[in-house]
Short mmCIF file of C-alpha atoms in Angstrom, two decimals:
data_model
loop_
_atom_site.label_atom_id
_atom_site.label_comp_id
_atom_site.label_asym_id
_atom_site.label_seq_id
_atom_site.Cartn_x
_atom_site.Cartn_y
_atom_site.Cartn_z
CA UNK A 1 -4.87 -1.12 4.88
CA UNK A 2 -1.39 -2.55 4.61
CA UNK A 3 -0.63 -1.63 8.22
CA UNK A 4 -3.40 -3.95 9.37
CA UNK A 5 -2.44 -6.79 7.04
CA UNK A 6 1.28 -7.04 7.66
CA UNK A 7 1.00 -8.11 11.36
CA UNK A 8 -1.03 -11.11 10.19
CA UNK A 9 1.83 -11.98 7.85
CA UNK A 10 4.22 -11.52 10.79
CA UNK A 11 2.25 -13.96 12.90
CA UNK A 12 2.08 -16.45 9.93
CA UNK A 13 5.85 -16.18 9.43
CA UNK A 14 6.46 -16.60 13.13
CA UNK A 15 4.44 -19.78 13.36
CA UNK A 16 5.99 -20.96 10.05
CA UNK A 17 9.41 -20.46 11.56
CA UNK A 18 8.38 -22.48 14.62
CA UNK A 19 7.21 -25.26 12.26
CA UNK A 20 10.53 -24.96 10.45
CA UNK A 21 12.42 -25.60 13.76
CA UNK A 22 10.19 -28.59 14.56
CA UNK A 23 10.61 -30.06 11.09
CA UNK A 24 14.41 -29.52 11.35
CA UNK A 25 14.49 -31.49 14.67
CA UNK A 26 12.30 -34.23 13.15
CA UNK A 27 14.63 -34.47 10.21
CA UNK A 28 17.60 -34.88 12.48
CA UNK A 29 15.86 -37.49 14.63
CA UNK A 30 14.39 -39.46 11.66
CA UNK A 31 17.74 -39.47 9.88
CA UNK A 32 19.58 -40.59 12.98
CA UNK A 33 17.00 -43.41 13.71
CA UNK A 34 17.12 -44.50 10.10
CA UNK A 35 20.86 -44.74 10.05
CA UNK A 36 21.48 -46.01 13.57
CA UNK A 37 18.78 -48.62 13.87
CA UNK A 38 17.61 -49.47 10.33
CA UNK A 39 20.73 -48.89 8.19
CA UNK A 40 18.64 -46.71 5.91
CA UNK A 41 21.40 -44.72 4.26
CA UNK A 42 19.30 -44.01 1.24
CA UNK A 43 16.87 -41.94 3.27
CA UNK A 44 19.18 -38.98 3.31
CA UNK A 45 22.55 -39.85 1.74
CA UNK A 46 24.38 -36.57 2.36
CA UNK A 47 23.40 -36.49 6.03
CA UNK A 48 24.21 -40.18 6.37
CA UNK A 49 27.72 -39.56 5.00
CA UNK A 50 28.19 -36.56 7.43
CA UNK A 51 26.90 -38.72 10.30
CA UNK A 52 29.47 -41.38 9.54
CA UNK A 53 32.31 -38.87 9.30
CA UNK A 54 31.55 -36.69 12.26
CA UNK A 55 28.92 -38.45 14.31
CA UNK A 56 25.52 -36.92 15.15
CA UNK A 57 26.67 -33.71 16.71
CA UNK A 58 28.34 -31.84 13.87
CA UNK A 59 25.60 -32.31 11.17
CA UNK A 60 22.85 -31.62 13.68
CA UNK A 61 24.66 -28.51 14.97
CA UNK A 62 25.16 -27.37 11.40
CA UNK A 63 21.40 -27.73 10.65
CA UNK A 64 20.46 -25.97 13.81
CA UNK A 65 22.96 -23.15 13.18
CA UNK A 66 21.50 -22.58 9.69
CA UNK A 67 17.96 -22.35 11.08
CA UNK A 68 19.14 -19.99 13.82
CA UNK A 69 20.86 -17.76 11.23
CA UNK A 70 17.67 -17.75 9.14
CA UNK A 71 15.70 -16.76 12.20
CA UNK A 72 18.06 -13.84 12.95
CA UNK A 73 17.80 -12.81 9.34
CA UNK A 74 13.96 -12.91 9.45
CA UNK A 75 13.97 -10.89 12.75
CA UNK A 76 16.20 -8.21 11.15
CA UNK A 77 14.10 -8.11 8.03
CA UNK A 78 10.88 -7.68 10.11
CA UNK A 79 12.43 -4.72 11.97
CA UNK A 80 13.31 -3.04 8.72
CA UNK A 81 9.85 -3.82 7.37
CA UNK A 82 8.07 -2.21 10.36
CA UNK A 83 10.27 0.88 9.91
CA UNK A 84 9.37 1.12 6.25
CA UNK A 85 5.72 0.66 7.10
CA UNK A 86 5.78 3.66 9.41
CA UNK A 87 6.87 5.92 6.63
CA UNK A 88 4.25 7.85 4.73
CA UNK A 89 5.80 7.14 1.31
CA UNK A 90 3.88 4.93 -0.99
CA UNK A 91 6.94 3.12 -2.35
CA UNK A 92 8.27 2.41 1.17
CA UNK A 93 4.95 0.67 2.04
CA UNK A 94 5.16 -1.26 -1.13
CA UNK A 95 8.67 -2.45 -0.34
CA UNK A 96 7.55 -3.43 3.11
CA UNK A 97 4.65 -5.55 1.79
CA UNK A 98 6.89 -7.17 -0.88
CA UNK A 99 9.46 -7.94 1.79
CA UNK A 100 6.82 -9.59 4.00
CA UNK A 101 5.52 -11.59 1.15
CA UNK A 102 9.15 -12.69 0.24
CA UNK A 103 9.57 -13.90 3.84
CA UNK A 104 6.33 -15.76 3.85
CA UNK A 105 7.23 -17.46 0.54
CA UNK A 106 10.70 -18.46 1.84
CA UNK A 107 9.23 -19.95 5.04
CA UNK A 108 6.57 -21.83 3.16
CA UNK A 109 9.03 -23.16 0.64
CA UNK A 110 11.53 -24.31 3.37
CA UNK A 111 8.69 -25.99 5.33
CA UNK A 112 7.56 -27.76 2.14
CA UNK A 113 11.09 -29.04 1.58
CA UNK A 114 11.61 -30.15 5.17
CA UNK A 115 8.16 -31.87 5.12
CA UNK A 116 9.11 -33.80 2.02
CA UNK A 117 12.44 -34.76 3.55
CA UNK A 118 10.91 -36.01 6.74
CA UNK A 119 8.19 -37.96 4.90
CA UNK A 120 10.88 -39.52 2.68
CA UNK A 121 12.87 -40.55 5.72
CA UNK A 122 9.72 -42.07 7.38
CA UNK A 123 8.83 -43.78 4.09
CA UNK A 124 12.23 -45.37 3.77
CA UNK A 125 12.26 -46.50 7.41
CA UNK A 126 8.70 -47.90 7.15
CA UNK A 127 9.43 -49.75 3.94
CA UNK A 128 12.51 -51.57 5.38
#
């Protein structure tokens, strides 16, 4: 039963990670547009401070690097999960399912945070 359910979680996490990449890029773009053209420093104060210190490249590269490391970690975790799922032990299958659910929760939580950040940036820009 779990062997048929876990690939569905894998597909959900894969699409959730693609959404996280898209939201990360939207966060970078909306913060840059808000700071550059609207002087909306209150949209994302920490990123605005980093943009003023280092320009657009360093904060954007840092955000993209963090998402890439998260993707590598998720990929490694899925390889370990599939290995545990092929074992016949009941506890190994339980660990694989819990690991998959933890990854799904992490991706959904990060997407929620990024959606709220992007909506806040858009709201601040729109209200100016």
